[in-house]
XYZ file of C-alpha atoms in Angstrom:
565
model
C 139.317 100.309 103.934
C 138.721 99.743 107.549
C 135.119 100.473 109.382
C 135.452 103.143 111.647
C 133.361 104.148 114.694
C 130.497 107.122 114.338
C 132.848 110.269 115.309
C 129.452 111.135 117.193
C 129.964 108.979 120.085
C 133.789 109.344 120.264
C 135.849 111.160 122.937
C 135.557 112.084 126.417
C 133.093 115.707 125.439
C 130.800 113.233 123.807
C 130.135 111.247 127.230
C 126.529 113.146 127.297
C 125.975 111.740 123.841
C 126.879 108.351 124.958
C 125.086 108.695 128.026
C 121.662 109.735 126.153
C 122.263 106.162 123.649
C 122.996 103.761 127.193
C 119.668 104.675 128.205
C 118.032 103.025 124.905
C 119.938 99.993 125.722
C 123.117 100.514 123.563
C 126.580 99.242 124.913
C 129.877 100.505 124.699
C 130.597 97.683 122.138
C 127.379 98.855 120.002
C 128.642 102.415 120.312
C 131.980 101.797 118.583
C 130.285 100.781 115.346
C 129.169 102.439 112.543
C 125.518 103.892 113.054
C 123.404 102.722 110.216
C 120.034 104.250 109.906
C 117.405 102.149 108.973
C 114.431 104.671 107.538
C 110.896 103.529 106.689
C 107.201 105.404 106.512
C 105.525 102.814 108.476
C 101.950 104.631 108.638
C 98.680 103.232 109.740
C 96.634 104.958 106.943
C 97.477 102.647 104.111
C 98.310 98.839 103.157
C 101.686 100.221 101.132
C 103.262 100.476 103.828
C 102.288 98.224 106.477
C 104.929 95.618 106.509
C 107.538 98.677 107.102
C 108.131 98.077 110.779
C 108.779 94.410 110.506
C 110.394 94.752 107.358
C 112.940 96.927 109.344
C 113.705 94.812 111.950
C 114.922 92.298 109.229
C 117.393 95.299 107.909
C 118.490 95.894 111.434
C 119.243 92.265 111.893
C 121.574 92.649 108.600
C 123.340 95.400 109.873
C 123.773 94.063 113.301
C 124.937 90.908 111.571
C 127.693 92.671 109.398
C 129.463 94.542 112.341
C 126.701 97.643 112.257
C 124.499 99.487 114.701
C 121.152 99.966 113.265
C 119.361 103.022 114.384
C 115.539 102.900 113.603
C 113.935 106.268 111.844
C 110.685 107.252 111.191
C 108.761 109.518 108.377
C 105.299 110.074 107.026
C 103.551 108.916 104.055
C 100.119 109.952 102.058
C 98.042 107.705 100.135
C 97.110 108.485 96.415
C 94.649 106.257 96.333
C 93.243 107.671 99.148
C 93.335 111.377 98.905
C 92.059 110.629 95.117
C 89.582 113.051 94.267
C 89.887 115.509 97.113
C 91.769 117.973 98.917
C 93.854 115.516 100.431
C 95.611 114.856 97.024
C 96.913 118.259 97.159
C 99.052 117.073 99.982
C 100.710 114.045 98.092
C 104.095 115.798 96.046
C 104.308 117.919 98.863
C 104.766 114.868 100.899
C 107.900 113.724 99.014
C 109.706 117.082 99.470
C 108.785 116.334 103.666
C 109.953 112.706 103.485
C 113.238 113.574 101.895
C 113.671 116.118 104.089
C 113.083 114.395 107.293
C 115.783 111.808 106.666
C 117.899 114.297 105.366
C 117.853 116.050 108.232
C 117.959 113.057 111.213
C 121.235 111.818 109.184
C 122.821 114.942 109.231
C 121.633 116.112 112.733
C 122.647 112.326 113.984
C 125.995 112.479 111.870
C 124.907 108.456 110.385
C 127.434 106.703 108.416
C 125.237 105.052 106.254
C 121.515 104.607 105.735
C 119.044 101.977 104.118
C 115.449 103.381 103.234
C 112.447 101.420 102.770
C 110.156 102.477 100.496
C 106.789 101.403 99.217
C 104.006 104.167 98.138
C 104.418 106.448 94.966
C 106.093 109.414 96.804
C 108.248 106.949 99.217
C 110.364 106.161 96.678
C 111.559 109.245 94.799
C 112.051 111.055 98.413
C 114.133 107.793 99.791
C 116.455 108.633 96.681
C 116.396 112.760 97.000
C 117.377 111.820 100.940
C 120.220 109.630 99.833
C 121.158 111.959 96.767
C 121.626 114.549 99.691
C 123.497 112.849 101.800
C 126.347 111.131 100.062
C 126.832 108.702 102.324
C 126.619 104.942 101.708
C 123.272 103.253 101.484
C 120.745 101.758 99.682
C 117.168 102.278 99.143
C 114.625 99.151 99.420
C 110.960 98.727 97.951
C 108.988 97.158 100.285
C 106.908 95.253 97.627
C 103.521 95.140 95.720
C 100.302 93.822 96.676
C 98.950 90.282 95.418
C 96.132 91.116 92.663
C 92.611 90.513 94.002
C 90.132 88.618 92.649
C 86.718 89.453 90.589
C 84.260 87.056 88.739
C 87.269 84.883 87.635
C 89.723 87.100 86.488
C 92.697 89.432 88.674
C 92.013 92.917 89.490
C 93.553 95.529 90.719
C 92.578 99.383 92.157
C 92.835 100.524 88.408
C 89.571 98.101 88.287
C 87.904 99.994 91.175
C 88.546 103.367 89.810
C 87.213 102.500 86.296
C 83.642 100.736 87.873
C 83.170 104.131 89.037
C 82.705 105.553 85.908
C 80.562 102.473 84.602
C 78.315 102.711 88.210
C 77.598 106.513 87.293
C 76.645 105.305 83.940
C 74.417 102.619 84.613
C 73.237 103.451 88.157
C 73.673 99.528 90.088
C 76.888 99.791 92.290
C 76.309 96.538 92.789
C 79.151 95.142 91.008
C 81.621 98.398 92.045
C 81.153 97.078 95.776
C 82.009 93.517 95.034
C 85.141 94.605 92.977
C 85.999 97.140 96.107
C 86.059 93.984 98.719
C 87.909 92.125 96.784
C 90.163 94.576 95.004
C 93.013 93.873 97.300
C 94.228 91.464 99.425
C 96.293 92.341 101.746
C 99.404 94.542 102.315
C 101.576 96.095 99.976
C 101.782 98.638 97.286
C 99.028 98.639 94.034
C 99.769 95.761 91.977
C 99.514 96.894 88.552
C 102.874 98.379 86.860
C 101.743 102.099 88.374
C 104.072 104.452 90.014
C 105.157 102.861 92.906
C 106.736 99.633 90.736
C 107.684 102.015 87.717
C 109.798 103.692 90.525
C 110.937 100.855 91.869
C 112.073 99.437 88.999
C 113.633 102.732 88.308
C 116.117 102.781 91.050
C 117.294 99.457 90.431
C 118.009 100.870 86.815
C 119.148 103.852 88.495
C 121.993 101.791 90.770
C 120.406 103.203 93.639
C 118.725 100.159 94.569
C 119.959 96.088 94.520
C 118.969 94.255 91.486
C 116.106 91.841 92.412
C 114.747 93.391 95.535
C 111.813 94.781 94.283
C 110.569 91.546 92.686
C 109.259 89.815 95.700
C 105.721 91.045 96.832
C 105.371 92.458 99.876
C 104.108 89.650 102.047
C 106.629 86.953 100.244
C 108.844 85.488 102.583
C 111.671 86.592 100.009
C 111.524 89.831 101.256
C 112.619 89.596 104.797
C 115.514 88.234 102.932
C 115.937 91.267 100.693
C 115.818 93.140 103.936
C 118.002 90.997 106.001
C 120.606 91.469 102.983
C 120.053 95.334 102.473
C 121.384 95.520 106.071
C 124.812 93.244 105.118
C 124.830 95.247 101.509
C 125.389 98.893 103.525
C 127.859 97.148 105.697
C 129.599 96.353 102.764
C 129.065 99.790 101.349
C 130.818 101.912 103.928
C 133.578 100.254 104.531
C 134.166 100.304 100.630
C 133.137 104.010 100.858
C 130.534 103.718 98.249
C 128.314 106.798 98.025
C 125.734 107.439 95.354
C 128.116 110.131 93.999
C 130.159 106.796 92.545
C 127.072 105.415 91.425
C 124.911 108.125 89.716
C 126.033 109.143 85.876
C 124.527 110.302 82.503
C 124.429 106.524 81.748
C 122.618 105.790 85.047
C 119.701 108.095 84.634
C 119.732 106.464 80.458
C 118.981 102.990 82.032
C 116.481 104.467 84.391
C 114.420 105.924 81.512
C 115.456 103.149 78.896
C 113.294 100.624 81.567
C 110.667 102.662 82.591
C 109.701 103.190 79.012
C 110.298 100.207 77.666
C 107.891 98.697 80.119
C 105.111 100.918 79.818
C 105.787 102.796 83.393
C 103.897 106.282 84.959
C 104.282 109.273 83.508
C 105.536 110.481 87.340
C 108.887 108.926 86.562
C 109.514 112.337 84.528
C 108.800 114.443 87.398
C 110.375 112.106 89.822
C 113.863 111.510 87.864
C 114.384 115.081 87.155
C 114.157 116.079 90.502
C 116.536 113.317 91.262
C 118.924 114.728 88.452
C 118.557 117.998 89.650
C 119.850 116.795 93.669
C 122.786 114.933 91.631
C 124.005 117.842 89.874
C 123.577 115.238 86.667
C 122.159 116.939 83.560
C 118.570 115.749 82.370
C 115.707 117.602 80.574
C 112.057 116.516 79.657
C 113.446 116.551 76.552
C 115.642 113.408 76.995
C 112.713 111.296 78.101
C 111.100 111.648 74.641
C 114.486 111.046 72.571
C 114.931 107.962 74.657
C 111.307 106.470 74.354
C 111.623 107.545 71.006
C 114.751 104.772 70.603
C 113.014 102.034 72.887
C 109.881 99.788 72.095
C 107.813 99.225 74.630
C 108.316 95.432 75.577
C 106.271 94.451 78.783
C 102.746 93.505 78.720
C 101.603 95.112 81.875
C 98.879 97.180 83.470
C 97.270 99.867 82.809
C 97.493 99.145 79.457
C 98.957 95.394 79.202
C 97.365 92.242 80.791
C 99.825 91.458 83.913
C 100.932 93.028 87.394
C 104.282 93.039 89.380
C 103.622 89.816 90.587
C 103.844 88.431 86.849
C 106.951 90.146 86.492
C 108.362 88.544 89.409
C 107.287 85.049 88.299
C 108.499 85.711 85.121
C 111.827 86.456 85.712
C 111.404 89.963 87.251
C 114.027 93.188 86.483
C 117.254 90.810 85.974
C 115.219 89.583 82.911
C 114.204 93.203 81.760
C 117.694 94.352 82.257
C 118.999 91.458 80.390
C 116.789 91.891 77.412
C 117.533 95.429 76.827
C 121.471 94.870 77.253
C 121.178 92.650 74.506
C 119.297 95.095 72.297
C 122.211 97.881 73.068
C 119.763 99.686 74.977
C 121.286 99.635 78.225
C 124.847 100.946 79.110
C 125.981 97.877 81.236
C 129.379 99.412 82.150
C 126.768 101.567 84.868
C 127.498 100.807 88.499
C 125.297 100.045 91.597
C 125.032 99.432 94.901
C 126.213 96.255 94.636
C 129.503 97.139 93.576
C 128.408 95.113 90.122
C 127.902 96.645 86.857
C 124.232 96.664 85.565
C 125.475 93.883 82.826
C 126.836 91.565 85.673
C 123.553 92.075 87.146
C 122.070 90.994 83.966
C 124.065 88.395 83.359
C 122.260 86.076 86.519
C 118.986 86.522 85.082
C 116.795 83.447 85.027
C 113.465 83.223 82.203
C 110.483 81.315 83.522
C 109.907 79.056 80.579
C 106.555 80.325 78.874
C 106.301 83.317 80.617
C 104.545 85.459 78.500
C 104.983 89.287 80.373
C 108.231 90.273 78.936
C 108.625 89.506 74.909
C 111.808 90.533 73.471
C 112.713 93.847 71.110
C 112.456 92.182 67.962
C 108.840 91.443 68.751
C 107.994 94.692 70.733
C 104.343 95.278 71.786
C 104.915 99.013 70.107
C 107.326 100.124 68.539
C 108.700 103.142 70.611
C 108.407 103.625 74.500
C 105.603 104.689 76.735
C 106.213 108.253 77.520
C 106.082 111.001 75.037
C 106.729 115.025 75.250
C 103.728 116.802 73.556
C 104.770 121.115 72.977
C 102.957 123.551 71.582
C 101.793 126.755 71.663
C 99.700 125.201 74.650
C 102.755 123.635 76.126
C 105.812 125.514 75.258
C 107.614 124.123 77.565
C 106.692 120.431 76.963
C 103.989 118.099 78.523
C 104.211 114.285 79.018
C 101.274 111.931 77.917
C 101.415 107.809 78.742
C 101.503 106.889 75.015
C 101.406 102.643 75.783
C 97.519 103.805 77.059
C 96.903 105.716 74.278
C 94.338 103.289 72.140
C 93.530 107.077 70.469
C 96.738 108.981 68.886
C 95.455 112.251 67.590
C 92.694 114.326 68.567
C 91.247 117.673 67.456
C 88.171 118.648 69.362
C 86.294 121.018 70.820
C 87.613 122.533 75.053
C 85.283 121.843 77.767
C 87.223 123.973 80.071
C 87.487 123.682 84.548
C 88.543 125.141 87.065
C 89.492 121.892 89.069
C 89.276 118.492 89.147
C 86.515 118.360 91.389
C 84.499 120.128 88.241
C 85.036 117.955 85.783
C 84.535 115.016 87.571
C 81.305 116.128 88.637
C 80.823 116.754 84.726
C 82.168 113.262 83.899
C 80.153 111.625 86.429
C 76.640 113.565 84.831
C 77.421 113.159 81.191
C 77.623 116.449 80.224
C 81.465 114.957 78.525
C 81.068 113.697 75.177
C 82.942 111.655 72.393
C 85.331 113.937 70.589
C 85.640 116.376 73.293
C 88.979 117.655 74.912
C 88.698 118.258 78.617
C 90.467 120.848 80.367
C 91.529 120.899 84.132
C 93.664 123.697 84.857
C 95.047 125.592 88.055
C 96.067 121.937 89.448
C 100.169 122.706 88.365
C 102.841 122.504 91.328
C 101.738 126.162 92.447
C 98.508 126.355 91.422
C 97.519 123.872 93.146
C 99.043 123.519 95.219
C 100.937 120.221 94.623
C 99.947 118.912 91.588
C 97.060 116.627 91.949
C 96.722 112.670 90.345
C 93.847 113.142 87.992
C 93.149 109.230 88.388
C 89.192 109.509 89.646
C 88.765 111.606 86.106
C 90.743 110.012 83.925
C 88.882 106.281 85.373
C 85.839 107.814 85.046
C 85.922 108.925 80.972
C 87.316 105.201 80.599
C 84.600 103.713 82.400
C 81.764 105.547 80.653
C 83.314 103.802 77.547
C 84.903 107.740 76.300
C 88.237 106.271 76.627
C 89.356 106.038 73.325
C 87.254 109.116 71.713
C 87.979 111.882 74.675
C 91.453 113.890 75.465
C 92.490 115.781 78.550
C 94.669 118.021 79.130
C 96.026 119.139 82.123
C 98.942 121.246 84.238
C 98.233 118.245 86.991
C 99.690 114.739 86.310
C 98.438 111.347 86.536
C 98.324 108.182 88.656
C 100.707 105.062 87.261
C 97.423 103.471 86.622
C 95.822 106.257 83.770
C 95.101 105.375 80.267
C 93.996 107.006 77.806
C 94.901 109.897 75.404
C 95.693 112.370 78.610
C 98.612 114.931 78.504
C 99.784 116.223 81.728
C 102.564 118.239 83.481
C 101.653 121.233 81.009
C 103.837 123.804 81.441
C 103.944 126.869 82.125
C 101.073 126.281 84.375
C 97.827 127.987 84.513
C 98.090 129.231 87.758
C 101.899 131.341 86.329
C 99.638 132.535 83.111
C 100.851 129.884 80.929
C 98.856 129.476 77.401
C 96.407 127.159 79.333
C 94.973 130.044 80.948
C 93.445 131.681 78.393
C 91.547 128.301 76.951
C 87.588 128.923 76.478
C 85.104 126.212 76.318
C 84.597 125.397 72.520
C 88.391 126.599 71.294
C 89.644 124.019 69.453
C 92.682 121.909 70.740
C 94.844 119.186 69.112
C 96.203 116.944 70.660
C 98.596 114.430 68.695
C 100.617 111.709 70.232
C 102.980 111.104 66.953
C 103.334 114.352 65.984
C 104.216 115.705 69.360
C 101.716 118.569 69.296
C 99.544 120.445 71.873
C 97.900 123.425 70.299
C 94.853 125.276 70.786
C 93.521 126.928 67.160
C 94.249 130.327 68.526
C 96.796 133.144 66.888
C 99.807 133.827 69.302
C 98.223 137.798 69.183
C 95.059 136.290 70.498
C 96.187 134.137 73.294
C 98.276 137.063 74.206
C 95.647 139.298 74.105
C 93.383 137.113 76.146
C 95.920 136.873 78.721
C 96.152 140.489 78.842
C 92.913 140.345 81.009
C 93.727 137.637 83.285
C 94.379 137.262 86.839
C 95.963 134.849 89.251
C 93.616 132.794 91.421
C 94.182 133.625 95.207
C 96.338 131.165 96.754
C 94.015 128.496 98.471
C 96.676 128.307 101.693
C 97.843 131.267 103.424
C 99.789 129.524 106.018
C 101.524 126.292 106.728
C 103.304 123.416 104.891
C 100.755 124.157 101.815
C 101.628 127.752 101.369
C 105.496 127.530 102.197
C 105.319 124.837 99.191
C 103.392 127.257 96.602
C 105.996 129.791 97.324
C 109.572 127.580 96.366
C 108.432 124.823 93.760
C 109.560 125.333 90.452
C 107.784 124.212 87.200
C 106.900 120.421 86.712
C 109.479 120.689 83.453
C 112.083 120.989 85.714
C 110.703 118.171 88.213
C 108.749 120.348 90.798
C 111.400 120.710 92.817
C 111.892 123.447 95.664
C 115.328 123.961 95.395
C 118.201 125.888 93.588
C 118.756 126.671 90.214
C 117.956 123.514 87.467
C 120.855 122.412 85.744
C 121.307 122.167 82.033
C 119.788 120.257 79.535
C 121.980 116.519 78.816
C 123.053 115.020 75.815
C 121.387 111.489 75.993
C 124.471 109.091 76.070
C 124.748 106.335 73.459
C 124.061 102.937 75.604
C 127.464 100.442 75.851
C-alpha cells in the first residue's frame, strides 16, 4: 500500500490551506506527505508531564525520518495528586472526557492521517486511547514514563509514602518527619512511581495493542525514551501505509489481556472505569462483571506498590511488560494470537522477553503472591449494580461494622484526621459518584489517612467515588447506583450495620429491602453544586461508573470473557 498525501492540502481550491501551512515554515515537499499529529499534555502544573514537549520533538523527528510531516498538538492535563482532597479533584474524570475530545476534534477538523499521543498522568492515558478509539486512523499511543523513587531514611519512597505520613502526623502531632519525606518524595520528572494508575494504564494499553510493547518500561528521564519516541514516530509511518487502525487491533481477546495484566499485577481499581469506557468507544462488549470472572482465573504475580515492595522502575530492571506478558502466555492466560501496533502478535512480543537474573518483582504463576487477581466486584443490596474493591491491598477480607455516614470527602477526612474513626467501623462517603459529584473524586487523602493512623487493616469504606492507584486497604468504590441517583447508599444512617466481604463478593447494609425503600421514600437529591460550565454540562451526560462514566450513547452488552489461546 502506497503513502498518499493529506487530501487537505491537495488541489488548486486548497491553495488558501496551503498558503496558511507556508507561513509556519512548511514546503511544498512537506505538504505532499502524510500529516502525522504528534499530541501531548505538556502542562506546567505537574512533573507527569514535563518531559512532553521534548519528548515530542523526538516523535516528530521519527516521523520526519520515515517520509511523515509531524504536526505538533496540544491538550490539558489535571493533577490527582494535586487536586487531592479538594475541589479541584472534582475536575480530574472530567478532564479525560476534554482531552479525548480535544484531539478528537483537531484530527478530524485537520483531516490527520495518523496520530501518536503521549501520555503520562492517570487521565492522559485512557483519553489518548478514547481519542484514537474515535478516530480510526493509524497511530499509537506513548507513556511518557514514571518517576525515579525518592529517597527516605534509607529506604525508596514514593507519594503513596507522603499521603500515608499524613495520617501518622495527625496522629502524633511532629510533621517533622512528613516534611522530610515531602522533599524528598520525588525526584524529578515523570509520573508516580509506584504501580498506581498511570503505570496500571500504561501497562494496559500495551496489553491492549494500543501501545508498542516495551515503551512504557523506560522512566521518564532515561535516555531510552527519546528512543521510544524517536521510534513511535517510524512505528505510525509504518502504520498508515499498512492501513492499520485500532479497529484491526481491538477484540474480545484484546480487552482479556488488558484485564488478565492489570490484575495479575496488582493494578488500580480505575482500570475498570477506564477500560469500559474504552470498550464502550470500540463497540467491543465488556461488563464490570468480566473484570471479576477474569481476576477470579488470574493470581496476582507482581510484587509491587501499594501493596508489594517495588515500583515501575523495578519492573523495568527486571525485565519490564515483555516479561509479564511472557509469564502469563505460558500460564494460558493470555490469548497471544491478539494483535498490536506493531503488526506482531502479543506472543511474538513475548517471545523477545529478557529476565534479569535474580530479579525478584515478577515470580511466576505456580508461585503466585495470591492466588486470584487484584480487582474484585462486591454487589449487594448496597451495590446492585456492582462495586470494585483493590483486593491485593486488602490485608482485611470481611468486615461487618457499624456506618459512620458523610456527606463528602472533605467530612470524613476531617473525621479521620480528629479520631472520631475507630477500629471496626465502616466509613461512608457518598454523593462523590460521576453526577453527584460531580466527577467522581480519588478518595486517596482518606483512604492514606485511616492507613496511617494504623486503622488500615480493622476499618472499611465504602464509597460511590473511586480511588487513587496508590489505595490500600479494605475500600470498595464505584458503588452503583450512586447516591446522588437514589441508589441504596442513600438511605445509609450512621450506626446501620454494613458488610463488607471481599471473598464472598458482598456489600450489604442489615436493612429489609421494605425499609431501604421506605427510607428512600423521603429523600431528596442534593442541588447540583455547578449550574454552569464544563462542571454542569458533565453532571448532565455521564452515565453510571458500571458502565465506565462515560458521556456518550447507549452501553453495549455485557461479553462473554473469551478463553485465552
Amino acid at each position: 500500500m502506497s503513502i498518499k498525501p493529506n487530501g487537505l492540502f491537495v488541489g488548486r481550491d486548497r491553495a488558501p490551506a496551503r498558503a496558511a501551512m507556508r507561513a509556519m515554515g512548511l514546503t511544498t515537499e512537506d505538504l505532499s506527505k502524510p500529516m502525522i499529529g504528534v499530541a501531548h499534555s505538556w502542562i506546567g502544573t505537574m512533573p507527569c508531564n514535563l518531559n512532553h514537549r521534548s519528548l515530542a520533538q523526538e516523535v516528530m523527528h521519527g516521523v520526519r525520518a520515515a517520509g511523515g510531516t509531524p504536526v505538533e498538538i496540544n491538550t490539558i492535563a489535571i493533577s490527582d495528586v494535586i487536586t487531592m482532597g479538594t475541589e479541584g479533584m472534582r475536575t480530574s474524570l472530567v478532564s479525560r472526557e476534554v482531552i479525548a475530545d480535544s484531539i478528537e476534534l483537531v484530527c478530524r477538523g485537520h483531516g490527520l492521517d495518523g496520530l501518536v499521543t503521549l501520555a503520562g498522568c492517570d487521565k492522559t492515558i485512557p483519553a489518548a486511547a478514547l481519542a484514537h478509539v474515535r478516530l480510526g486512523i493509524p497511530g499509537a499511543v506513548i507513556y511518557s514514563g514514571t518517576v525515579l523513587p525518592g529517597r527516605h531514611r534509607g529506604r525508596e519512597v514514593t507519594l503513596q509514602d507522603v499521603f500515608e505520613a499524613v495520617g501518622r502526623a495527625a496522629a502524633d502531632g511532629t510533621d517533622e518527619e512528613l516534611e522530610e519525606l515531602e522533599r524528598n518524595a520525588c525526584p524529578g520528572v515523570g509520573a508516580c512511581a509506584g504501580h498506581y494508575t498511570a503505570n496500571t494504564m500504561a501497562m494496559a494499553m500495551e496489553f491492549l495493542g494500543l501501545s508498542p510493547f516495551g515503551s512504557m518500561d523506560p522512566p521518564a528521564m532515561d535516555p531510552r525514551k527519546k528512543e521510544a519516541g524517536r521510534q513511535a514516530g517510524e512505528l505510525v509511518m509504518c502504520m498508515v501505509e499498512q492501513g492499520l487502525t485500532p479497529d484491526r487491533i481491538l477484540s474480545t481477546g484484546s480487552f482479556h489481556n488488558a484485564i488478565v495484566a492489570g490484575v495479575a499485577t496488582g493494578g488500580s481499581t480505575n482500570l475498570v472505569l477506564h477500560l469500559l469506557a474504552i470498550a464502550h468507544e470500540a463497540g467491543i462488549p465488556l461488563s464490570i462483571d468480566d473484570f471479576d470472572k477474569i481476576s477470579t482465573g488470574t493470581p496476582v504475580i507482581a510484587d509491587l506498590r501499594p501493596s508489594g515492595r517495588f515500583t515501575a522502575v523495578d519492573l523495568d530492571r527486571a525485565g519490564g511488560t515483555r516479561l509479564l506478558a511472557r509469564r502469563l502466555l505460558d500460564a494460558g492466560l493470555l490469548a497471544g494470537a491478539e494483535r498490536t501496533v506493531t503488526g506482531r502478535t502479543v506472543a511474538e512480543e513475548a517471545s523477545q522477553a529478557r529476565e534479569t537474573a535474580g530479579q525478584q518483582v515478577l515470580t511466576t504463576v505456580e508461585r503466585p503472591l495470591a492466588v486470584t487477581g487484584g480487582l474484585t466486584v462486591l454487589k449487594g443490596n448496597l451495590a446492585p449494580e456492582g462495586s470494585v474493591v483493590k483486593s491485593s491491598g486488602a490485608v482485611l477480607r470481611r468486615l461487618t461494622g457499624p456506618a459512620v455516614v458523610f456527606e463528602s470527602e472533605e467530612t470524613a477526612m476531617a473525621a479521620v484526621q480528629a479520631g472520631r474513626v475507630r477500629a471496626g467501623d465502616v466509613v461512608v462517603v457518598r454523593y462523590e459518584g460521576p453526577r453527584g459529584g460531580p466527577g467522581m473524586r480519588e478518595m486517596l487523602g482518606v483512604t492514606a489517612a485511616l492507613v496511617g493512623r494504623g486503622l488500615g487493616p480493622s476499618v472499611g469504606l465504602v464509597t460511590d467515588g473511586r480511588f487513587s492507584g496508590a489505595t490500600r486497604g479494605l475500600m470498595a468504590g464505584h458503588v452503583a447506583p450512586e447516591a446522588a441517583e437514589g441508589g441504596p447508599l442513600a438511605a445509609v444512617r450512621d450506626g446501620d450495620l454494613i458488610t463488607i466481604d471481599v471473598d464472598g463478593r458482598e456489600l450489604s447494609v442489615d436493612l429489609t429491602a421494605g425499609e431501604l425503600s421506605e427510607r428512600l421514600k423521603g429523600w431528596t437529591a442534593p442541588e447540583p453544586k455547578y449550574a454552569t460550565g464544563v462542571m454542569a454540562k458533565y453532571r448532565s451526560t455521564v452515565s453510571s461508573a458500571t458502565l465506565g462514566a462515560v458521556t456518550t450513547a447507549v452501553p453495549v452488552p455485557a461479553a462473554v470473557v473469551p478463553r485465552a489461546s
